[in-house]
Amino acid sequence: MAKNTLSITDNRTGKTYELPVTDDTIKAIDLRPLKFDDTDFGLMSYDPAFTNTASCRSQITFIDGDRGILWYRGYPIEQLAEMSTFPETAYLLLHGELPTQAEYEQWIYEITHHTFLHENVKKLVEGFRYDAHPMGMLVSTLAALSTFYPESKEVRDPEVRRKQIYRLIAKTPTLAAFAYRHSRGLPYVQPDNDLSYAGNFLNMLFRMSEVSYEPNPVLEKALDVLFILHADHEQNCSANAMRSVGSSLADPYCSSAAAAAALYGPLHGGANEAVLRMLHEIGTVKNVPKFIEKVKTGEGTRLMGFGHRIYKNYDPRAKIIKQIADQVFEVMGRNPLLDIALELERIALQDDYFVKRKLYPNVDFYSGIIYQAMGFPVEMFPVLFAIGRMPGWLAQWQEMLLDAEQKIARPRQVYTGHKQRDYLPLERRGGVPEPERKPARAAT
Ligand code: ACO
């Protein structure tokens, strides 16, 4: 029978090493014994952007990027989008199993009864300028919650963790809604515990003078499904930030603020905002071919909402979002940007440039069009993504804390800077020579 090992011959020394292969991986630390001589630090692997490095073992989310498959705890995303609710999916991600009736009721009770914010958070939000980006407000207020719940730093205590998980899932929509109302100059709306998670969020965003707010059931359902689709995506940039910051045993408010900051970038959760800006810039369907040409020659921007590090096939979430779009447009009217998006997709899926690179629409390509049709300004798009992603961040964080193999995240580097040199007083400095770009050995 074939051995589950990898034999490596180090041609610098002629020595051969046999490394165990587990779950189709070798441990990078098993390369360390490969030394040129006794003074050598040992071999490392080099993987900027972690394109081929597994940073953890995880039981939360499975993606097969070639086949366009996404499962949460083994359940296909299509089934969850059709039959589950966002709170139930959040429970599943965090606990590993779907809840029983009693567990579900307790869970709903907890995440409904932790939605209110301390009044001082309101003052904090009021301190932002009228045009502050809501994502900046969300990142700041998430971190600020750490100061209201100092016990949250006891991250090794399961009871403390449980409480902060309730709070973060419950309060993130309230923070998001306050940021939105602030940017509109509208009074903040307190949570309504009689509404569903998505319904209450719509209430905190859009309620005006109604005695009680009744969310439109189609929009409420659409938002709930959008949250499900965004709930986790294994080791993406923001989950990696959550795990990395959390690995220093920072409290979950600071860790999730870091995750939200990572999400903000236009190559990650900020892409849905970038897609909308791109569609506006294109303006009409007839400008699409010219825009595609600019993308291909590298003169313009990338085709935002296209391409993915993992999916080399149609993102399964984008397929579901396309279906929701029709339901939302029936209520809110058709978003004219949809025609531009459909034309972009049609041309790109036939174009050699995109076909060869396996670039398909990702989750962000259509989500922004729906959000806009629902009445959200573009700046809110990444905030909506963050609400959906919070259970995933927390599940990843908790899994990391309970994983005996994990330690503080601390990558190595290949140092390419100056060798040691002596300090020169200011009057003796001329032009400083460029550093020799030869890799030095890593520090031990
Ligand atoms: N438009 C045009 N060309 C693209 C695009 C795009 N959207 N995405 C990748 N490419 C090209 C690259 O130029 C590169 O071409 P080359 O081989 O000729 O140099 C090739 O495809 C591979 O691209 P990489 O950047 O190496 O792929 P990577 O896996 O690092 O990037 C990413 C993935 C960041 C998502 C990229 O596809 C991108 O920038 N997409 C647009 C932004 C976007 O939609 N982000 C949202 C991702 S989903 C999410 O985070 C929720």
CSV table of C-alpha atoms and ligand atoms in Angstrom, one decimal:
chain,number,residue,atom,x,y,z
A,1,MET,CA,0.0,0.0,0.0
A,2,ALA,CA,1.2,3.5,-0.8
A,3,LYS,CA,2.7,5.3,2.2
A,4,ASN,CA,1.1,8.6,3.3
A,5,THR,CA,4.4,10.4,3.4
A,6,LEU,CA,6.4,12.8,1.3
A,7,SER,CA,10.1,12.2,0.6
A,8,ILE,CA,12.2,15.3,0.0
A,9,THR,CA,15.8,15.3,-1.1
A,10,ASP,CA,17.6,18.5,-0.2
A,11,ASN,CA,20.0,18.9,-3.1
A,12,ARG,CA,22.1,21.3,-1.0
A,13,THR,CA,23.1,18.5,1.3
A,14,GLY,CA,22.0,15.4,-0.6
A,15,LYS,CA,20.0,14.3,2.5
A,16,THR,CA,16.5,12.8,2.1
A,17,TYR,CA,13.7,13.4,4.6
A,18,GLU,CA,10.4,11.7,5.0
A,19,LEU,CA,7.5,13.9,6.0
A,20,PRO,CA,4.1,12.7,7.1
A,21,VAL,CA,1.1,13.7,5.0
A,22,THR,CA,-2.1,14.2,6.9
A,23,ASP,CA,-5.3,15.4,5.2
A,24,ASP,CA,-3.4,16.2,2.1
A,25,THR,CA,-1.1,18.6,3.9
A,26,ILE,CA,2.4,18.6,5.2
A,27,LYS,CA,3.2,20.6,8.3
A,28,ALA,CA,5.4,23.6,7.5
A,29,ILE,CA,7.3,23.0,10.7
A,30,ASP,CA,8.4,19.6,9.4
A,31,LEU,CA,10.5,21.4,6.9
A,32,ARG,CA,12.5,23.0,9.7
A,33,PRO,CA,15.0,20.1,10.1
A,34,LEU,CA,16.1,20.6,6.5
A,35,LYS,CA,19.3,22.5,7.2
A,36,PHE,CA,22.2,23.5,5.1
A,37,ASP,CA,24.5,23.1,8.0
A,38,ASP,CA,24.4,23.3,11.9
A,39,THR,CA,24.2,27.1,11.9
A,40,ASP,CA,21.3,27.2,9.5
A,41,PHE,CA,17.9,28.1,10.9
A,42,GLY,CA,16.1,25.5,8.7
A,43,LEU,CA,13.8,25.6,5.7
A,44,MET,CA,10.5,27.5,5.8
A,45,SER,CA,7.7,27.6,3.4
A,46,TYR,CA,7.0,31.0,1.7
A,47,ASP,CA,3.3,31.8,0.9
A,48,PRO,CA,2.4,35.4,0.7
A,49,ALA,CA,-1.4,35.8,0.9
A,50,PHE,CA,-1.7,32.2,2.1
A,51,THR,CA,-2.6,30.9,-1.3
A,52,ASN,CA,-1.7,27.3,-0.5
A,53,THR,CA,-1.5,27.2,3.3
A,54,ALA,CA,-4.1,25.8,5.6
A,55,SER,CA,-4.0,27.8,8.8
A,56,CYS,CA,-6.3,25.7,10.8
A,57,ARG,CA,-8.5,22.6,10.9
A,58,SER,CA,-12.1,23.6,10.8
A,59,GLN,CA,-15.5,21.9,10.9
A,60,ILE,CA,-17.6,24.9,10.1
A,61,THR,CA,-17.8,25.6,6.4
A,62,PHE,CA,-16.8,23.5,3.3
A,63,ILE,CA,-16.2,25.0,-0.1
A,64,ASP,CA,-15.4,23.2,-3.3
A,65,GLY,CA,-14.5,26.1,-5.5
A,66,ASP,CA,-14.2,24.0,-8.7
A,67,ARG,CA,-17.7,22.6,-8.4
A,68,GLY,CA,-19.3,25.7,-6.9
A,69,ILE,CA,-20.3,24.0,-3.6
A,70,LEU,CA,-20.8,25.7,-0.2
A,71,TRP,CA,-21.9,23.9,2.9
A,72,TYR,CA,-22.4,25.2,6.5
A,73,ARG,CA,-21.7,22.3,8.9
A,74,GLY,CA,-22.5,19.9,6.0
A,75,TYR,CA,-25.8,21.5,5.0
A,76,PRO,CA,-25.8,22.9,1.4
A,77,ILE,CA,-26.3,26.6,1.2
A,78,GLU,CA,-29.2,26.1,-1.2
A,79,GLN,CA,-31.2,24.2,1.4
A,80,LEU,CA,-30.5,26.6,4.2
A,81,ALA,CA,-31.5,29.6,2.0
A,82,GLU,CA,-34.7,27.9,1.1
A,83,MET,CA,-35.7,26.3,4.5
A,84,SER,CA,-33.8,27.8,7.3
A,85,THR,CA,-33.7,31.3,8.9
A,86,PHE,CA,-30.7,33.5,9.6
A,87,PRO,CA,-31.0,33.0,13.4
A,88,GLU,CA,-31.2,29.3,13.0
A,89,THR,CA,-28.3,29.3,10.5
A,90,ALA,CA,-26.3,31.3,13.0
A,91,TYR,CA,-27.1,28.7,15.7
A,92,LEU,CA,-26.0,26.0,13.4
A,93,LEU,CA,-22.7,27.7,12.6
A,94,LEU,CA,-21.9,28.3,16.2
A,95,HIS,CA,-23.1,25.0,17.7
A,96,GLY,CA,-22.4,22.6,14.9
A,97,GLU,CA,-26.0,21.2,14.8
A,98,LEU,CA,-29.4,22.5,14.0
A,99,PRO,CA,-31.3,23.4,17.2
A,100,THR,CA,-34.2,21.4,18.7
A,101,GLN,CA,-37.4,23.4,19.3
A,102,ALA,CA,-36.4,24.2,22.9
A,103,GLU,CA,-32.9,25.2,21.9
A,104,TYR,CA,-34.2,27.4,19.1
A,105,GLU,CA,-36.7,29.2,21.4
A,106,GLN,CA,-33.9,29.8,23.9
A,107,TRP,CA,-31.6,31.1,21.2
A,108,ILE,CA,-34.2,33.4,19.8
A,109,TYR,CA,-35.0,34.7,23.2
A,110,GLU,CA,-31.3,35.5,23.9
A,111,ILE,CA,-30.5,37.2,20.6
A,112,THR,CA,-33.8,39.2,20.9
A,113,HIS,CA,-33.1,40.3,24.4
A,114,HIS,CA,-29.6,41.6,23.9
A,115,THR,CA,-30.4,44.1,21.1
A,116,PHE,CA,-30.4,47.3,23.1
A,117,LEU,CA,-27.3,49.5,23.3
A,118,HIS,CA,-26.1,51.4,26.3
A,119,GLU,CA,-27.1,55.1,25.9
A,120,ASN,CA,-23.5,56.1,25.7
A,121,VAL,CA,-23.1,54.3,22.5
A,122,LYS,CA,-25.7,56.6,21.0
A,123,LYS,CA,-23.5,59.5,22.1
A,124,LEU,CA,-20.5,57.9,20.5
A,125,VAL,CA,-22.4,57.6,17.2
A,126,GLU,CA,-23.6,61.2,17.5
A,127,GLY,CA,-20.0,62.3,17.6
A,128,PHE,CA,-19.3,61.2,14.0
A,129,ARG,CA,-19.6,63.7,11.2
A,130,TYR,CA,-22.8,63.7,9.2
A,131,ASP,CA,-21.1,62.1,6.2
A,132,ALA,CA,-19.1,59.5,8.1
A,133,HIS,CA,-19.0,56.1,6.3
A,134,PRO,CA,-21.2,53.7,8.2
A,135,MET,CA,-18.6,51.0,8.0
A,136,GLY,CA,-16.1,53.3,9.9
A,137,MET,CA,-18.9,53.8,12.5
A,138,LEU,CA,-19.6,50.1,12.7
A,139,VAL,CA,-15.9,49.2,13.2
A,140,SER,CA,-15.5,51.9,15.9
A,141,THR,CA,-18.7,51.0,17.8
A,142,LEU,CA,-18.0,47.3,17.7
A,143,ALA,CA,-14.6,48.0,19.3
A,144,ALA,CA,-16.2,50.4,21.7
A,145,LEU,CA,-18.5,47.7,23.1
A,146,SER,CA,-15.4,46.1,24.6
A,147,THR,CA,-15.3,49.0,27.1
A,148,PHE,CA,-18.9,48.4,28.1
A,149,TYR,CA,-18.3,44.7,28.8
A,150,PRO,CA,-14.9,44.4,30.3
A,151,GLU,CA,-15.6,40.8,31.5
A,152,SER,CA,-15.5,39.9,27.8
A,153,LYS,CA,-11.7,39.6,28.0
A,154,GLU,CA,-12.2,36.3,29.9
A,155,VAL,CA,-12.2,34.5,26.5
A,156,ARG,CA,-11.3,31.1,28.1
A,157,ASP,CA,-14.6,31.1,30.1
A,158,PRO,CA,-17.4,29.4,28.1
A,159,GLU,CA,-20.1,31.3,29.9
A,160,VAL,CA,-18.5,34.6,29.2
A,161,ARG,CA,-18.1,33.6,25.5
A,162,ARG,CA,-21.7,32.6,25.2
A,163,LYS,CA,-22.9,35.9,26.6
A,164,GLN,CA,-20.7,37.9,24.2
A,165,ILE,CA,-21.9,35.8,21.3
A,166,TYR,CA,-25.5,36.7,22.1
A,167,ARG,CA,-24.6,40.3,22.4
A,168,LEU,CA,-22.6,40.6,19.2
A,169,ILE,CA,-25.3,38.8,17.1
A,170,ALA,CA,-28.0,40.9,18.7
A,171,LYS,CA,-26.4,44.3,18.8
A,172,THR,CA,-24.6,44.4,15.4
A,173,PRO,CA,-27.9,45.3,13.6
A,174,THR,CA,-28.6,48.0,16.2
A,175,LEU,CA,-25.2,49.5,15.7
A,176,ALA,CA,-25.6,49.3,11.9
A,177,ALA,CA,-29.1,50.9,12.0
A,178,PHE,CA,-27.8,53.7,14.3
A,179,ALA,CA,-25.0,54.4,11.8
A,180,TYR,CA,-27.6,54.6,9.0
A,181,ARG,CA,-30.0,56.9,10.9
A,182,HIS,CA,-27.1,59.1,11.9
A,183,SER,CA,-26.0,59.6,8.3
A,184,ARG,CA,-29.6,60.4,7.4
A,185,GLY,CA,-30.0,62.9,10.3
A,186,LEU,CA,-32.9,60.8,11.7
A,187,PRO,CA,-33.7,59.9,15.3
A,188,TYR,CA,-32.5,56.4,16.3
A,189,VAL,CA,-35.2,53.8,16.5
A,190,GLN,CA,-35.0,51.3,19.4
A,191,PRO,CA,-35.3,47.6,18.7
A,192,ASP,CA,-38.7,46.0,18.6
A,193,ASN,CA,-38.6,42.6,20.3
A,194,ASP,CA,-41.8,41.4,18.7
A,195,LEU,CA,-40.3,41.4,15.3
A,196,SER,CA,-38.0,38.8,13.6
A,197,TYR,CA,-34.2,39.5,13.4
A,198,ALA,CA,-34.5,40.9,9.8
A,199,GLY,CA,-37.8,42.5,10.5
A,200,ASN,CA,-36.5,44.4,13.5
A,201,PHE,CA,-33.5,45.5,11.5
A,202,LEU,CA,-35.8,47.0,8.9
A,203,ASN,CA,-37.8,48.6,11.7
A,204,MET,CA,-34.7,50.3,13.2
A,205,LEU,CA,-33.7,51.5,9.7
A,206,PHE,CA,-36.9,52.7,8.2
A,207,ARG,CA,-39.5,53.4,10.8
A,208,MET,CA,-40.8,56.9,10.8
A,209,SER,CA,-43.9,57.9,12.7
A,210,GLU,CA,-45.7,54.6,12.7
A,211,VAL,CA,-47.0,53.4,16.1
A,212,SER,CA,-45.7,49.9,15.2
A,213,TYR,CA,-43.7,49.0,12.2
A,214,GLU,CA,-44.7,46.2,9.9
A,215,PRO,CA,-41.9,45.0,7.7
A,216,ASN,CA,-42.8,44.0,4.1
A,217,PRO,CA,-42.7,40.2,4.3
A,218,VAL,CA,-40.9,39.9,0.9
A,219,LEU,CA,-38.2,42.3,1.9
A,220,GLU,CA,-37.9,40.7,5.4
A,221,LYS,CA,-37.5,37.3,3.8
A,222,ALA,CA,-35.0,38.6,1.2
A,223,LEU,CA,-32.9,40.2,3.8
A,224,ASP,CA,-32.9,37.1,6.0
A,225,VAL,CA,-31.8,35.0,3.0
A,226,LEU,CA,-29.0,37.5,2.2
A,227,PHE,CA,-27.8,37.2,5.7
A,228,ILE,CA,-27.8,33.4,5.5
A,229,LEU,CA,-25.7,33.6,2.3
A,230,HIS,CA,-23.2,35.8,3.9
A,231,ALA,CA,-23.0,34.0,7.3
A,232,ASP,CA,-19.6,32.3,6.8
A,233,HIS,CA,-17.1,31.5,4.1
A,234,GLU,CA,-14.3,29.6,5.9
A,235,GLN,CA,-10.9,31.3,5.9
A,236,ASN,CA,-11.6,34.5,4.0
A,237,CYS,CA,-9.8,37.7,4.8
A,238,SER,CA,-12.1,38.9,7.6
A,239,ALA,CA,-12.4,35.4,9.2
A,240,ASN,CA,-8.6,35.3,9.1
A,241,ALA,CA,-8.4,38.7,10.8
A,242,MET,CA,-10.9,37.5,13.5
A,243,ARG,CA,-8.8,34.4,14.2
A,244,SER,CA,-5.6,36.3,14.0
A,245,VAL,CA,-6.5,39.1,16.4
A,246,GLY,CA,-8.5,36.7,18.6
A,247,SER,CA,-5.4,34.4,18.9
A,248,SER,CA,-3.8,37.1,21.1
A,249,LEU,CA,-6.8,36.5,23.4
A,250,ALA,CA,-8.2,40.0,22.6
A,251,ASP,CA,-11.9,40.2,23.5
A,252,PRO,CA,-14.4,39.4,20.8
A,253,TYR,CA,-15.5,43.0,20.3
A,254,CYS,CA,-12.0,44.1,19.4
A,255,SER,CA,-11.5,41.0,17.3
A,256,SER,CA,-14.8,41.5,15.4
A,257,ALA,CA,-13.9,45.1,14.9
A,258,ALA,CA,-10.7,43.9,13.2
A,259,ALA,CA,-12.7,41.5,11.1
A,260,ALA,CA,-15.2,44.2,10.1
A,261,ALA,CA,-12.2,46.4,9.2
A,262,ALA,CA,-10.9,43.6,6.9
A,263,LEU,CA,-14.3,43.2,5.4
A,264,TYR,CA,-14.4,46.9,4.5
A,265,GLY,CA,-11.8,46.7,1.8
A,266,PRO,CA,-13.0,46.8,-1.9
A,267,LEU,CA,-11.4,43.4,-2.6
A,268,HIS,CA,-13.5,41.8,0.1
A,269,GLY,CA,-16.9,42.9,1.5
A,270,GLY,CA,-16.5,46.4,0.1
A,271,ALA,CA,-16.8,44.9,-3.4
A,272,ASN,CA,-20.6,45.1,-3.4
A,273,GLU,CA,-20.3,48.9,-2.9
A,274,ALA,CA,-17.6,49.0,-5.7
A,275,VAL,CA,-19.9,47.0,-8.0
A,276,LEU,CA,-22.7,49.6,-7.7
A,277,ARG,CA,-20.2,52.5,-8.3
A,278,MET,CA,-18.9,50.6,-11.4
A,279,LEU,CA,-22.4,50.0,-12.8
A,280,HIS,CA,-23.2,53.7,-12.3
A,281,GLU,CA,-20.0,54.6,-14.1
A,282,ILE,CA,-20.8,52.3,-17.0
A,283,GLY,CA,-24.2,54.1,-17.2
A,284,THR,CA,-25.9,52.2,-20.0
A,285,VAL,CA,-25.9,48.7,-21.6
A,286,LYS,CA,-24.3,50.0,-24.8
A,287,ASN,CA,-21.2,51.1,-22.9
A,288,VAL,CA,-20.6,47.5,-21.6
A,289,PRO,CA,-18.4,46.2,-24.4
A,290,LYS,CA,-16.1,49.2,-24.1
A,291,PHE,CA,-15.9,48.8,-20.3
A,292,ILE,CA,-15.0,45.1,-20.7
A,293,GLU,CA,-12.2,46.0,-23.1
A,294,LYS,CA,-10.8,48.5,-20.6
A,295,VAL,CA,-10.9,45.8,-17.9
A,296,LYS,CA,-9.0,43.4,-20.1
A,297,THR,CA,-6.3,45.8,-21.1
A,298,GLY,CA,-5.8,46.7,-17.5
A,299,GLU,CA,-6.4,50.4,-18.3
A,300,GLY,CA,-9.5,50.5,-16.1
A,301,THR,CA,-10.6,48.8,-12.9
A,302,ARG,CA,-11.1,45.1,-12.5
A,303,LEU,CA,-14.6,43.9,-13.2
A,304,MET,CA,-15.8,44.2,-9.6
A,305,GLY,CA,-18.0,41.4,-8.3
A,306,PHE,CA,-16.2,39.0,-10.5
A,307,GLY,CA,-13.5,36.4,-9.6
A,308,HIS,CA,-12.8,34.7,-6.4
A,309,ARG,CA,-9.7,33.2,-4.7
A,310,ILE,CA,-11.6,29.9,-4.1
A,311,TYR,CA,-14.4,29.7,-6.6
A,312,LYS,CA,-13.3,28.8,-10.1
A,313,ASN,CA,-17.0,28.3,-11.0
A,314,TYR,CA,-20.2,30.2,-10.5
A,315,ASP,CA,-20.5,31.3,-6.9
A,316,PRO,CA,-23.5,29.3,-5.6
A,317,ARG,CA,-24.5,32.3,-3.5
A,318,ALA,CA,-24.7,34.5,-6.6
A,319,LYS,CA,-27.2,32.0,-8.2
A,320,ILE,CA,-29.5,32.3,-5.2
A,321,ILE,CA,-29.2,36.1,-5.1
A,322,LYS,CA,-30.3,36.3,-8.7
A,323,GLN,CA,-33.5,34.6,-7.7
A,324,ILE,CA,-34.1,36.8,-4.7
A,325,ALA,CA,-33.6,39.9,-7.0
A,326,ASP,CA,-36.7,39.1,-9.0
A,327,GLN,CA,-38.9,38.9,-5.8
A,328,VAL,CA,-37.5,42.2,-4.5
A,329,PHE,CA,-38.0,43.9,-7.8
A,330,GLU,CA,-41.6,42.8,-7.8
A,331,VAL,CA,-42.2,44.8,-4.7
A,332,MET,CA,-39.8,47.7,-5.2
A,333,GLY,CA,-39.7,48.0,-9.0
A,334,ARG,CA,-36.9,46.9,-11.2
A,335,ASN,CA,-33.4,48.3,-10.6
A,336,PRO,CA,-32.3,49.6,-14.1
A,337,LEU,CA,-28.7,48.7,-13.2
A,338,LEU,CA,-29.7,45.1,-13.5
A,339,ASP,CA,-29.7,45.3,-17.3
A,340,ILE,CA,-26.1,46.5,-17.2
A,341,ALA,CA,-25.1,43.8,-14.8
A,342,LEU,CA,-26.8,41.1,-16.9
A,343,GLU,CA,-25.0,42.3,-20.0
A,344,LEU,CA,-21.7,42.4,-18.2
A,345,GLU,CA,-22.2,38.8,-17.1
A,346,ARG,CA,-23.3,37.7,-20.5
A,347,ILE,CA,-20.3,39.1,-22.3
A,348,ALA,CA,-17.8,38.2,-19.6
A,349,LEU,CA,-18.9,34.5,-19.5
A,350,GLN,CA,-18.2,34.2,-23.2
A,351,ASP,CA,-15.0,36.2,-23.3
A,352,ASP,CA,-11.8,34.3,-23.5
A,353,TYR,CA,-10.1,36.6,-20.9
A,354,PHE,CA,-12.6,35.7,-18.2
A,355,VAL,CA,-13.1,32.1,-19.3
A,356,LYS,CA,-9.4,31.3,-19.3
A,357,ARG,CA,-9.0,32.8,-15.8
A,358,LYS,CA,-12.2,31.2,-14.5
A,359,LEU,CA,-13.7,34.5,-13.5
A,360,TYR,CA,-17.4,34.2,-12.6
A,361,PRO,CA,-19.8,36.5,-10.7
A,362,ASN,CA,-19.3,36.3,-7.0
A,363,VAL,CA,-21.7,37.0,-4.1
A,364,ASP,CA,-21.2,40.8,-4.5
A,365,PHE,CA,-22.1,41.1,-8.1
A,366,TYR,CA,-25.9,41.1,-7.6
A,367,SER,CA,-26.3,41.7,-3.9
A,368,GLY,CA,-25.7,45.5,-4.3
A,369,ILE,CA,-28.4,45.8,-6.9
A,370,ILE,CA,-30.9,44.2,-4.5
A,371,TYR,CA,-29.8,46.3,-1.6
A,372,GLN,CA,-30.2,49.4,-3.7
A,373,ALA,CA,-33.7,48.4,-4.8
A,374,MET,CA,-34.5,47.9,-1.1
A,375,GLY,CA,-33.6,51.5,-0.4
A,376,PHE,CA,-30.1,51.1,1.1
A,377,PRO,CA,-27.5,53.7,0.1
A,378,VAL,CA,-24.3,52.1,-1.3
A,379,GLU,CA,-22.3,52.9,1.9
A,380,MET,CA,-24.5,50.5,3.8
A,381,PHE,CA,-23.7,47.5,1.6
A,382,PRO,CA,-20.6,46.3,3.5
A,383,VAL,CA,-22.4,47.0,6.8
A,384,LEU,CA,-25.2,44.6,5.7
A,385,PHE,CA,-22.5,42.0,4.8
A,386,ALA,CA,-21.0,42.5,8.3
A,387,ILE,CA,-24.3,41.7,10.0
A,388,GLY,CA,-24.6,38.5,8.1
A,389,ARG,CA,-21.0,37.5,8.6
A,390,MET,CA,-21.0,38.1,12.4
A,391,PRO,CA,-22.0,34.5,13.3
A,392,GLY,CA,-19.3,33.1,11.0
A,393,TRP,CA,-16.7,35.3,12.6
A,394,LEU,CA,-17.8,34.2,16.1
A,395,ALA,CA,-17.9,30.5,15.1
A,396,GLN,CA,-14.4,30.8,13.7
A,397,TRP,CA,-13.2,32.7,16.7
A,398,GLN,CA,-14.6,30.1,19.1
A,399,GLU,CA,-13.2,27.2,17.1
A,400,MET,CA,-9.8,28.8,17.2
A,401,LEU,CA,-9.9,29.3,21.0
A,402,LEU,CA,-10.9,25.6,21.5
A,403,ASP,CA,-8.3,24.2,19.2
A,404,ALA,CA,-5.3,22.9,21.1
A,405,GLU,CA,-3.1,23.2,18.0
A,406,GLN,CA,-3.6,27.0,17.8
A,407,LYS,CA,-1.4,29.6,19.3
A,408,ILE,CA,-0.9,33.3,18.8
A,409,ALA,CA,-0.8,33.8,15.0
A,410,ARG,CA,2.7,34.9,14.1
A,411,PRO,CA,3.9,34.3,10.6
A,412,ARG,CA,7.6,34.2,9.6
A,413,GLN,CA,9.2,36.4,7.1
A,414,VAL,CA,12.0,36.4,4.6
A,415,TYR,CA,14.1,39.4,5.6
A,416,THR,CA,15.3,41.4,2.5
A,417,GLY,CA,16.4,44.6,4.3
A,418,HIS,CA,19.8,46.0,5.2
A,419,LYS,CA,22.4,43.9,7.0
A,420,GLN,CA,23.5,45.5,10.3
A,421,ARG,CA,24.9,49.0,9.9
A,422,ASP,CA,26.0,51.8,12.3
A,423,TYR,CA,24.0,54.8,13.1
A,424,LEU,CA,25.2,58.1,11.5
A,425,PRO,CA,24.6,61.5,13.1
A,426,LEU,CA,22.5,63.8,10.9
A,427,GLU,CA,25.4,66.0,9.8
A,428,ARG,CA,27.3,63.0,8.4
A,429,ARG,CA,24.4,61.6,6.3
A,430,GLY,CA,24.6,61.8,2.5
A,431,GLY,CA,22.4,59.7,0.3
A,432,VAL,CA,21.5,56.5,2.1
A,433,PRO,CA,22.4,53.5,-0.2
A,434,GLU,CA,19.5,51.3,-1.2
A,435,PRO,CA,19.4,48.0,0.8
A,436,GLU,CA,21.0,45.0,-0.8
A,437,ARG,CA,18.0,42.9,-1.9
A,438,LYS,CA,19.6,39.6,-1.0
A,439,PRO,CA,17.5,37.4,1.4
A,440,ALA,CA,19.2,37.0,4.7
A,441,ARG,CA,18.5,34.0,6.9
A,442,ALA,CA,15.5,34.3,9.3
A,443,ALA,CA,16.1,35.2,12.9
A,444,THR,CA,15.7,32.4,15.4
B,1,ACO,N1,-11.6,41.5,-13.3
B,1,ACO,C1,-10.6,41.4,-14.2
B,1,ACO,N2,-9.6,40.5,-14.0
B,1,ACO,C2,-9.5,39.8,-12.9
B,1,ACO,C3,-10.5,39.9,-11.9
B,1,ACO,C4,-11.6,40.8,-12.1
B,1,ACO,N3,-12.5,41.0,-11.2
B,1,ACO,N4,-10.2,39.1,-10.9
B,1,ACO,C5,-9.0,38.5,-11.2
B,1,ACO,N5,-8.6,38.9,-12.4
B,1,ACO,C6,-7.4,38.5,-13.2
B,1,ACO,C7,-6.2,39.0,-12.6
B,1,ACO,O1,-5.8,40.2,-13.2
B,1,ACO,C8,-5.2,37.9,-12.9
B,1,ACO,O2,-4.9,38.0,-14.3
B,1,ACO,P1,-3.4,37.6,-14.7
B,1,ACO,O3,-3.2,36.1,-14.4
B,1,ACO,O4,-3.3,37.9,-16.2
B,1,ACO,O5,-2.4,38.5,-13.9
B,1,ACO,C9,-6.0,36.7,-12.7
B,1,ACO,O6,-7.4,37.0,-12.9
B,1,ACO,C10,-5.9,36.1,-11.2
B,1,ACO,O7,-6.2,37.2,-10.3
B,1,ACO,P2,-5.7,37.3,-8.9
B,1,ACO,O8,-5.7,38.7,-8.4
B,1,ACO,O9,-4.3,36.6,-8.8
B,1,ACO,O10,-6.7,36.4,-8.1
B,1,ACO,P3,-6.9,36.4,-6.5
B,1,ACO,O11,-7.4,35.0,-6.1
B,1,ACO,O12,-5.7,36.9,-5.8
B,1,ACO,O13,-8.0,37.5,-6.3
B,1,ACO,C11,-10.1,38.6,-6.0
B,1,ACO,C12,-9.3,37.2,-6.0
B,1,ACO,C13,-9.4,39.5,-5.0
B,1,ACO,C14,-11.5,38.3,-5.5
B,1,ACO,C15,-10.1,39.1,-7.5
B,1,ACO,O14,-10.8,38.2,-8.3
B,1,ACO,C16,-10.8,40.5,-7.5
B,1,ACO,O15,-10.1,41.5,-7.3
B,1,ACO,N6,-12.1,40.6,-7.8
B,1,ACO,C17,-12.8,41.9,-7.9
B,1,ACO,C18,-13.2,42.3,-6.5
B,1,ACO,C19,-14.3,41.4,-5.9
B,1,ACO,O16,-15.3,41.2,-6.5
B,1,ACO,N7,-14.1,41.0,-4.6
B,1,ACO,C20,-15.1,40.3,-3.9
B,1,ACO,C21,-14.7,38.9,-3.7
B,1,ACO,S1,-15.9,38.0,-2.9
B,1,ACO,C22,-15.8,38.4,-1.3
B,1,ACO,O17,-14.9,38.8,-0.7
B,1,ACO,C23,-17.1,38.4,-0.5
